[in-house]
PDB file of C-alpha atoms in Angstrom:
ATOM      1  CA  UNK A   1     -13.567  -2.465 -13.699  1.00 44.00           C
ATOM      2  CA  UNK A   2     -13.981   0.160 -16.435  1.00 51.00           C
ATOM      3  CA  UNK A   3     -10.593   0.132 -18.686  1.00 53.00           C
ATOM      4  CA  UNK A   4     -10.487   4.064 -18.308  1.00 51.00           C
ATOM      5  CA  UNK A   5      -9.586   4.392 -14.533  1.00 55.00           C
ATOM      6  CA  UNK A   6      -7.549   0.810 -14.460  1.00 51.00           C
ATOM      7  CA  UNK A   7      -4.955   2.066 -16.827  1.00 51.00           C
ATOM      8  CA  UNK A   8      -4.405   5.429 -15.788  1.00 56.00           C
ATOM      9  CA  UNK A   9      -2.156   4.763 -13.055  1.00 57.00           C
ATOM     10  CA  UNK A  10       0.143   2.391 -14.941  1.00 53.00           C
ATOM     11  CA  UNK A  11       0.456   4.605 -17.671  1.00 55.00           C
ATOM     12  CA  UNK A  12       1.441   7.291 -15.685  1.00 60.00           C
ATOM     13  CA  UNK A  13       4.231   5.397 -14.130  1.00 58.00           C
ATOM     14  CA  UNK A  14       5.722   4.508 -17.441  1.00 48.00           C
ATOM     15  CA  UNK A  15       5.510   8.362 -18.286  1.00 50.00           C
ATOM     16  CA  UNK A  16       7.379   8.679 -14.827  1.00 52.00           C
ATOM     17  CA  UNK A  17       9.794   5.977 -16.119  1.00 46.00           C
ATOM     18  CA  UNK A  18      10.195   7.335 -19.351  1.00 44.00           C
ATOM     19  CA  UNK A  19      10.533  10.617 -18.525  1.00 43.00           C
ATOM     20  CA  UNK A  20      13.346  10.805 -15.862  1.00 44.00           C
ATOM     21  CA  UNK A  21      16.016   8.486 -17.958  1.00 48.00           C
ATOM     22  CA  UNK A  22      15.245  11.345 -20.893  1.00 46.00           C
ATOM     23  CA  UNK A  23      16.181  14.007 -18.295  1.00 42.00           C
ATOM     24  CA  UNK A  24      19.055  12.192 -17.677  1.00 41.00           C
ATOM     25  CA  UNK A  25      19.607  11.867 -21.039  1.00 41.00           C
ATOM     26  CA  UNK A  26      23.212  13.513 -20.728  1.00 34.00           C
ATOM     27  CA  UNK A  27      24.368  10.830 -18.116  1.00 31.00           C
ATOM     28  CA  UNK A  28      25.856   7.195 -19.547  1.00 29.00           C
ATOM     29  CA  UNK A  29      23.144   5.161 -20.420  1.00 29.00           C
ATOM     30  CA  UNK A  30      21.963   2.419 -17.659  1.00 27.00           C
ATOM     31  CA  UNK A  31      18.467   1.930 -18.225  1.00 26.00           C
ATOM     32  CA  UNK A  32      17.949  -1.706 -17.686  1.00 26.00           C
ATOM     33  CA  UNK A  33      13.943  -1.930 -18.630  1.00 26.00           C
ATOM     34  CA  UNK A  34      11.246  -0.078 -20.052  1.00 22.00           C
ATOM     35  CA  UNK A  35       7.733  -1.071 -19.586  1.00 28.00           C
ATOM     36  CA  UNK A  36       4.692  -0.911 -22.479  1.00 27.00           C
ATOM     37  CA  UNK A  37       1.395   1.003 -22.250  1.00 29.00           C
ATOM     38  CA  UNK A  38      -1.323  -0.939 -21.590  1.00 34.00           C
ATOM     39  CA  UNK A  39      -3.610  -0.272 -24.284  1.00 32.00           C
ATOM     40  CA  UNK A  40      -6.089   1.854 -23.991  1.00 37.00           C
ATOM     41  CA  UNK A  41      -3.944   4.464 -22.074  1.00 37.00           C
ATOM     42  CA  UNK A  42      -4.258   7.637 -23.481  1.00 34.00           C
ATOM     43  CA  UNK A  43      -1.716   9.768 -24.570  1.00 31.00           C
ATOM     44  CA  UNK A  44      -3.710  13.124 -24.104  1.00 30.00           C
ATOM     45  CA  UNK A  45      -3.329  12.859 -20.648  1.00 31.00           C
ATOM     46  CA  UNK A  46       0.473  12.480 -20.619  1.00 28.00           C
ATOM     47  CA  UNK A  47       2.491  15.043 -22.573  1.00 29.00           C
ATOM     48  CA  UNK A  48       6.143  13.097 -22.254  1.00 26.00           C
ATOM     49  CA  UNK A  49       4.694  10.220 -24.143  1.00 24.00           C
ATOM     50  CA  UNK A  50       4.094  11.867 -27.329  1.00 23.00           C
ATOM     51  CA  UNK A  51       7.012  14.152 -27.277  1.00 25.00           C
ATOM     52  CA  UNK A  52       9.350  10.242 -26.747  1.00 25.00           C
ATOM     53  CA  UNK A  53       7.346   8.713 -29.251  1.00 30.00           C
ATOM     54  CA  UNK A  54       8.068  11.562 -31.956  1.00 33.00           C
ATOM     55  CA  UNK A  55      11.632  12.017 -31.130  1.00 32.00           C
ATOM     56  CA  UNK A  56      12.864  10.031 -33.914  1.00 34.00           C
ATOM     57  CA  UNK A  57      14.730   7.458 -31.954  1.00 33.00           C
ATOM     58  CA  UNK A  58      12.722   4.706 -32.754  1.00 34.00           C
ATOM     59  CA  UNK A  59      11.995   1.836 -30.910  1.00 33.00           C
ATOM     60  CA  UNK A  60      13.336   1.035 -27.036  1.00 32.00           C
ATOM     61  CA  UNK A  61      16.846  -0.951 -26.431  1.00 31.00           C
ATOM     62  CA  UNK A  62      16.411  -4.118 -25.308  1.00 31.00           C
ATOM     63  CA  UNK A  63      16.195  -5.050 -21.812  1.00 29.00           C
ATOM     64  CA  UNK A  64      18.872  -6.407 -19.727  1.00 32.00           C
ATOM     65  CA  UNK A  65      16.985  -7.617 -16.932  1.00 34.00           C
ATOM     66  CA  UNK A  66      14.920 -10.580 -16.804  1.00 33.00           C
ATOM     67  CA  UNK A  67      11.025  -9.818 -16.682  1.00 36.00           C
ATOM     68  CA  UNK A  68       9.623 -11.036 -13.289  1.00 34.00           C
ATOM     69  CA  UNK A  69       5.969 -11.230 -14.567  1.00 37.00           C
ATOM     70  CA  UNK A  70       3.414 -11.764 -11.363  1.00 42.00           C
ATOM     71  CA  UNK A  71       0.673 -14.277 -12.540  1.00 41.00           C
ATOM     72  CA  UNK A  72      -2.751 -14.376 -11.287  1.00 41.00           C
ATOM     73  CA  UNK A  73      -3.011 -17.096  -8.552  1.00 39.00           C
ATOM     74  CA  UNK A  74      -6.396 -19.508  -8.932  1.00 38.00           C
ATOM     75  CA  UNK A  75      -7.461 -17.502  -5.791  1.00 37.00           C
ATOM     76  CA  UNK A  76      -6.212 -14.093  -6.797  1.00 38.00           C
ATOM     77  CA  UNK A  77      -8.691 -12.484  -9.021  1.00 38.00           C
ATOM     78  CA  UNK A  78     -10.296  -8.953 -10.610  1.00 41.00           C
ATOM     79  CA  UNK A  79     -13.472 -10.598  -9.261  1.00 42.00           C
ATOM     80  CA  UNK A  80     -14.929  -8.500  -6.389  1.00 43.00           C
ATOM     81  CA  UNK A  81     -14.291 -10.478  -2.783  1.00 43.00           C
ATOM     82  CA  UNK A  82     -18.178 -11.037  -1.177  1.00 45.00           C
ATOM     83  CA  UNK A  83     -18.639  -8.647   1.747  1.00 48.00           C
ATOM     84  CA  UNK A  84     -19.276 -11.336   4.148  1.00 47.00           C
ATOM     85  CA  UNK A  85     -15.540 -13.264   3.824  1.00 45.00           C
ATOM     86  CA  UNK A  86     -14.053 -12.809   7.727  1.00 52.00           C
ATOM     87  CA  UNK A  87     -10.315 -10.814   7.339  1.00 51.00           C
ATOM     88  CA  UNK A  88      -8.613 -14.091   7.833  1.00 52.00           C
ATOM     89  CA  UNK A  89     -10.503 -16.265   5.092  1.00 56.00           C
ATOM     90  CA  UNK A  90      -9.844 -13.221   2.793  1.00 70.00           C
ATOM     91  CA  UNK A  91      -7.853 -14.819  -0.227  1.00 87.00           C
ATOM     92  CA  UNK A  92      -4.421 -11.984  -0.773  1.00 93.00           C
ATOM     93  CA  UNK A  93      -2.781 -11.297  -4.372  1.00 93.00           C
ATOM     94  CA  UNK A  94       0.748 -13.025  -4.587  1.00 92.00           C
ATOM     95  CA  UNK A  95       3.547 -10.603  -2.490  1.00 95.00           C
ATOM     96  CA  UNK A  96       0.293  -9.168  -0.614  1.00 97.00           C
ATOM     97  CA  UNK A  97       0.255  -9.967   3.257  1.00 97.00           C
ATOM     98  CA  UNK A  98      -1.370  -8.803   6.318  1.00 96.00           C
ATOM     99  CA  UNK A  99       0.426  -5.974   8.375  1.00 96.00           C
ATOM    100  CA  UNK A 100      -2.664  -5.152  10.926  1.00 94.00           C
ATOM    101  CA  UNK A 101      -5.634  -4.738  11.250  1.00 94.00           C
ATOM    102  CA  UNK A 102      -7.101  -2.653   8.123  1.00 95.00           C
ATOM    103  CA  UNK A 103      -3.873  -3.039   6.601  1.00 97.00           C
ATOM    104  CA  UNK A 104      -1.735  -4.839   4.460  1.00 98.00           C
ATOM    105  CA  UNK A 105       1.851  -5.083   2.843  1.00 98.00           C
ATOM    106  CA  UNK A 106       3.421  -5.543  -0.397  1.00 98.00           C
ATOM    107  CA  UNK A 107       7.243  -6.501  -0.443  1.00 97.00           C
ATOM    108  CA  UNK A 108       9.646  -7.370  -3.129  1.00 96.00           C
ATOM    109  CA  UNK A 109      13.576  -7.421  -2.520  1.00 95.00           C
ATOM    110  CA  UNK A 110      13.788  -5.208  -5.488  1.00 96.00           C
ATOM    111  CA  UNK A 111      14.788  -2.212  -4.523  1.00 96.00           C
ATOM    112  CA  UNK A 112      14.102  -3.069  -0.884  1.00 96.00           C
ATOM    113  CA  UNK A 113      10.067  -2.218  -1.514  1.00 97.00           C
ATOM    114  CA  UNK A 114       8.177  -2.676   1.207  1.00 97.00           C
ATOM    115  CA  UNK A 115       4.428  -0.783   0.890  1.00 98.00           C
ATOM    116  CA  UNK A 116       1.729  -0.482   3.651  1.00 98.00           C
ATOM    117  CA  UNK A 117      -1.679   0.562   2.561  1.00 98.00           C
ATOM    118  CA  UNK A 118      -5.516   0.143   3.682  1.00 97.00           C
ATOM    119  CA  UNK A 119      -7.048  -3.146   3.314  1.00 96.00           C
ATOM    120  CA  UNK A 120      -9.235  -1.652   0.900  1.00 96.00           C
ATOM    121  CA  UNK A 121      -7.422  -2.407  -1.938  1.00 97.00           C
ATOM    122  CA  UNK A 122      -7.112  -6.281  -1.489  1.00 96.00           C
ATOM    123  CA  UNK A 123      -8.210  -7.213  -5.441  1.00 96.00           C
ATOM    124  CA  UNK A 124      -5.922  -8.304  -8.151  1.00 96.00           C
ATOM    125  CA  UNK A 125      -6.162  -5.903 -10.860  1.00 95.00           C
ATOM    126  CA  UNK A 126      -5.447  -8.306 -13.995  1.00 93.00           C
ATOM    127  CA  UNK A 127      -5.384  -5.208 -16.908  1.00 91.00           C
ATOM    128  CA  UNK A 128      -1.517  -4.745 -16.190  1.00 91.00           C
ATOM    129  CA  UNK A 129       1.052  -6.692 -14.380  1.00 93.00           C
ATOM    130  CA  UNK A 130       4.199  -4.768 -13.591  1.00 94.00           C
ATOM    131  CA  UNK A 131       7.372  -6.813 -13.358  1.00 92.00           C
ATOM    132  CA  UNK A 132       8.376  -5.730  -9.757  1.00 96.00           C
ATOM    133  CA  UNK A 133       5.140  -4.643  -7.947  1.00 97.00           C
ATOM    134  CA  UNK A 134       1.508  -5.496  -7.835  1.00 97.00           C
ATOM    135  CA  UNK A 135      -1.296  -3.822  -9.153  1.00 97.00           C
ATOM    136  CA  UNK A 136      -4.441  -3.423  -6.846  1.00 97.00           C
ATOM    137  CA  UNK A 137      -7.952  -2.137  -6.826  1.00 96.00           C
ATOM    138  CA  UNK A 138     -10.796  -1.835  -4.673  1.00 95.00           C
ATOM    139  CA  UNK A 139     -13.953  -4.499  -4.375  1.00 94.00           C
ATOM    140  CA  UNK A 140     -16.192  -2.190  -5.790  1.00 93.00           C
ATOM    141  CA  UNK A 141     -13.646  -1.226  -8.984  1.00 92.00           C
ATOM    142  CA  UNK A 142     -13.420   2.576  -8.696  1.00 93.00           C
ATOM    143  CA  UNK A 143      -9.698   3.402  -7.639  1.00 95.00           C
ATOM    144  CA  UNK A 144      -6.715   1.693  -8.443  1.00 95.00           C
ATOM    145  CA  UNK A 145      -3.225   1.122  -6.563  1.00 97.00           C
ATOM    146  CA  UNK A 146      -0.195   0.665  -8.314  1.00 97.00           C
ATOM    147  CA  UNK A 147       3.188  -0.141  -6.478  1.00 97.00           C
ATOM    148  CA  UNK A 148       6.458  -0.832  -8.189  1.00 96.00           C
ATOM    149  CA  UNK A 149      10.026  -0.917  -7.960  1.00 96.00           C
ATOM    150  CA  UNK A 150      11.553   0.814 -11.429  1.00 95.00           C
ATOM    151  CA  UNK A 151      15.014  -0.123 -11.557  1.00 94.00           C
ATOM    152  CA  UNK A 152      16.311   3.298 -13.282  1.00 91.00           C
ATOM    153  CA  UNK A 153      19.620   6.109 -13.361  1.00 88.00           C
ATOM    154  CA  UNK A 154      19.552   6.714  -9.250  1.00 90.00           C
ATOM    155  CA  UNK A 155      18.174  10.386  -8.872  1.00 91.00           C
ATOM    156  CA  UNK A 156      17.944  12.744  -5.737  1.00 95.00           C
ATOM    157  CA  UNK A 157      14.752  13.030  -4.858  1.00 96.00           C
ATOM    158  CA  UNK A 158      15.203  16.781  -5.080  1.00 96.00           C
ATOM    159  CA  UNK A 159      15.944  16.197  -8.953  1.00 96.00           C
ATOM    160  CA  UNK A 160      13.081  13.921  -8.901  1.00 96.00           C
ATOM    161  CA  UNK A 161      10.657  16.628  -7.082  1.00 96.00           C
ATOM    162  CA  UNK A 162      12.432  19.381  -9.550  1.00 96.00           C
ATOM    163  CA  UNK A 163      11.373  16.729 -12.681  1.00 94.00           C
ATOM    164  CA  UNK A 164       7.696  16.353 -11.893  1.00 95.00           C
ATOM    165  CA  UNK A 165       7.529  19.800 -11.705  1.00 96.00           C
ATOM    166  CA  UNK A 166       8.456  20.339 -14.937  1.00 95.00           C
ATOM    167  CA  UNK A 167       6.324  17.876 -16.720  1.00 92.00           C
ATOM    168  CA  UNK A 168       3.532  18.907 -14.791  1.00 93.00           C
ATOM    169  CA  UNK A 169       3.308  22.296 -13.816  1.00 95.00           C
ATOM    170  CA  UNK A 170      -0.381  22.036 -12.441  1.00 95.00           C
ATOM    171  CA  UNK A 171       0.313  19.513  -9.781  1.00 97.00           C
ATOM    172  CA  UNK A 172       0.746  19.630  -6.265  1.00 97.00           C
ATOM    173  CA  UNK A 173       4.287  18.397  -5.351  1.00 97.00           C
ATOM    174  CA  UNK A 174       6.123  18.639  -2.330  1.00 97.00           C
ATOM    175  CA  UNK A 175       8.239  16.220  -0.570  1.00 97.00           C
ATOM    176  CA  UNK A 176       7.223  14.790   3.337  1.00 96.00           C
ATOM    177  CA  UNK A 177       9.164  14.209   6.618  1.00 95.00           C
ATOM    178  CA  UNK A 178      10.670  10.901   4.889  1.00 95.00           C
ATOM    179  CA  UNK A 179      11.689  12.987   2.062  1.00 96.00           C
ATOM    180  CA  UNK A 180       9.388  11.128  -0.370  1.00 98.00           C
ATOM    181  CA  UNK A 181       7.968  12.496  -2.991  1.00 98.00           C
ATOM    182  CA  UNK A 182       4.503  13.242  -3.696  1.00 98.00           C
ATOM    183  CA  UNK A 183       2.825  14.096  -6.640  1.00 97.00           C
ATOM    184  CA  UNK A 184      -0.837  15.154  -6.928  1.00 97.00           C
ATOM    185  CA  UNK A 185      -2.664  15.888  -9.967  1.00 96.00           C
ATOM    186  CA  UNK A 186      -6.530  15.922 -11.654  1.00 95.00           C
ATOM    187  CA  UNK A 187      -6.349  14.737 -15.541  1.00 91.00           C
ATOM    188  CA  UNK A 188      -8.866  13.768 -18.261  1.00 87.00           C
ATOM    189  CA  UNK A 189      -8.804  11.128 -20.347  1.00 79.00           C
ATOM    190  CA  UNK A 190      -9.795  10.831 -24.007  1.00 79.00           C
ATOM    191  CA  UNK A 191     -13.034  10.016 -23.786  1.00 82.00           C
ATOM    192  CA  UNK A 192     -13.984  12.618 -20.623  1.00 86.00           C
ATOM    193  CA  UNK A 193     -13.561  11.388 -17.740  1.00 87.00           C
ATOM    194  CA  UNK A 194     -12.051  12.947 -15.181  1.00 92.00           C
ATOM    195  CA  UNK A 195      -9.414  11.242 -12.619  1.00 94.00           C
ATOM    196  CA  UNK A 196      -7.438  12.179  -9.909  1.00 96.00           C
ATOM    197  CA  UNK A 197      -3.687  10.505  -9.300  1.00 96.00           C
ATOM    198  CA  UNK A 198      -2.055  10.458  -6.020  1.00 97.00           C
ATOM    199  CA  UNK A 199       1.850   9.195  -6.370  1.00 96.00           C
ATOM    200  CA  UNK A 200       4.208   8.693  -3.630  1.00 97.00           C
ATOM    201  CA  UNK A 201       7.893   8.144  -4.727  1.00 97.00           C
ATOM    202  CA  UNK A 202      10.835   6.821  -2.795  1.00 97.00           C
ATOM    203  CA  UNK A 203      14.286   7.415  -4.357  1.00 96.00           C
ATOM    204  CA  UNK A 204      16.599   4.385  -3.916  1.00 95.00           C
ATOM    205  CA  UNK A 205      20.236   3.738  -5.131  1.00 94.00           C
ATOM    206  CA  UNK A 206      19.609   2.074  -8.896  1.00 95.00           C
ATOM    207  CA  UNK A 207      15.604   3.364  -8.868  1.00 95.00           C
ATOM    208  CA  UNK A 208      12.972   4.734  -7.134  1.00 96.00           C
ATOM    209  CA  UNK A 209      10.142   2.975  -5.751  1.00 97.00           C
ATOM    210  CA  UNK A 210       6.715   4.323  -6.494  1.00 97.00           C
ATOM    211  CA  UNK A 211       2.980   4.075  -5.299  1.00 97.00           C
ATOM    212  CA  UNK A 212       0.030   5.474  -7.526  1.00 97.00           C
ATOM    213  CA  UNK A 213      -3.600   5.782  -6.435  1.00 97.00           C
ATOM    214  CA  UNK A 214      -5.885   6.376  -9.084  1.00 95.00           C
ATOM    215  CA  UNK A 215      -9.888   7.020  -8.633  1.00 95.00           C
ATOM    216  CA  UNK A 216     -12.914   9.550  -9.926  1.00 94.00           C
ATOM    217  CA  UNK A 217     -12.698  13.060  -9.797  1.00 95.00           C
ATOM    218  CA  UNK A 218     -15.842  12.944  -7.719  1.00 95.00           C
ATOM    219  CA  UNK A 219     -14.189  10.799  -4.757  1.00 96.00           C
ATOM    220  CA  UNK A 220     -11.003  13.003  -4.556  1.00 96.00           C
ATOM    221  CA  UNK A 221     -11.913  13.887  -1.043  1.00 96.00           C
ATOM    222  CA  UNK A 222     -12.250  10.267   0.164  1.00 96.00           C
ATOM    223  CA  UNK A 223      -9.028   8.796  -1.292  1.00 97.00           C
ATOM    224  CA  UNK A 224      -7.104  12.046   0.025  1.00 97.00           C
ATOM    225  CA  UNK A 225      -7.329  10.559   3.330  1.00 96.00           C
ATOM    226  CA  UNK A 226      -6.834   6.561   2.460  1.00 97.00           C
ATOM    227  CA  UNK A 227      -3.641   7.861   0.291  1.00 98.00           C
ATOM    228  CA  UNK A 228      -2.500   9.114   3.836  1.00 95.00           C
ATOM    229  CA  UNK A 229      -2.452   5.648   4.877  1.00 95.00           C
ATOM    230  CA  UNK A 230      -0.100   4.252   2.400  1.00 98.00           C
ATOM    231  CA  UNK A 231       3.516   4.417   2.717  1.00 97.00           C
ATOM    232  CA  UNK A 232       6.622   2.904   2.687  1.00 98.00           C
ATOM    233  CA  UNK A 233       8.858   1.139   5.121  1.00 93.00           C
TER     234      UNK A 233
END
């Protein structure tokens, strides 16, 4: 999978991240974990990370909670799954489990995330492994879906609507009958290529839990409807 489109999503989560405990930044200070870039990310496509990079603070403080790094299984791979493997031979990433049919679930007991999405995205995506989520793609490598628990200052999901509003005023947010927030914006990268993001967000007490679909500008209208089919329980 090209390294454009499979580290746009994370990246943008760690703006996400990043950016609410600085609008916070008033509040005591109870950030427990801060998450790197991949490289490769680009920086050009997310305002907040140059403006926290040339604050002058320096470096992050150290984390307090223990990194729960998921490592690829023998049978959980980037490698594309063969057409012709039946639903119940298919081989599922680590926290990944059949919900029904055409779709699976992701749980983790942090933060209470539980995530049900189409069984399109069934691949391990090894370019970034978040320390409370998983990070998919699809077999044929063009979109990306990141889910993640960010342990974080516990927002509204008003202030959290209010935030991404801010940071990026040509996006499409609105919150849904769950009162999730969702996020939906086209970006470049540095080298051209254009990408369109899809985040759901689910405000929790100590975090939020978050869901970000990344693919190609030019299959927008496809993923539209599969990012209907994801949410949380």
């Amino acid at each position: 999978m090209k390294k454009w489109i499979s580290c746009i999503a994370a990246a943008l989560l760690v703006v996400l991240c990043t950016g609410c405990r600085q609008h916070q930044q008033t509040a005591p200070s109870t950030v427990s974990r801060i998450v790197s870039v991949p490289s490769g990310a680009t920086k050009e496509s997310f305002p907040l990370l140059s403006s926290v990079e040339d604050s002058g603070t320096g470096a992050a403080s150290a984390v307090s909670v223990p990194e729960i790094t998921q490592q690829p299984s023998e049978t959980s791979s980037a490698e594309e799954v063969p057409d012709d493997v039946p639903e119940e031979e298919m081989q599922l990433p680590i926290g990944v489990a059949r919900a029904s049919k055409g779709k699976l679930r992701f749980t983790t007991s942090v933060l209470s995330l539980s995530l049900i999405f189409p069984e399109e995205f069934c691949v391990l995506n090894t370019d970034y492994y978040p320390s409370y989520g998983v990070y998919l793609q699809n077999k044929e490598g063009t979109a990306t879906l990141l889910t993640e628990s960010v342990v974080d200052k516990t927002l509204t999901y008003r202030q959290m609507a209010a935030y991404l509003r801010e940071k990026y005023p040509t996006a499409k947010v609105y919150t849904n009958d769950t009162k999730d927030v969702v996020c939906k914006l086209s970006m470049t990268d540095e080298d051209g290529h254009e990408l369109y993001v899809q985040q759901k967000i689910r405000v929790q007490s100590g975090g939020y839990n978050a869901a970000v679909l990344c693919c190609r500008i030019e299959d927008k209208d496809r993923f539209e409807k599969v990012f209907n089919g994801i949410y949380f329980k």
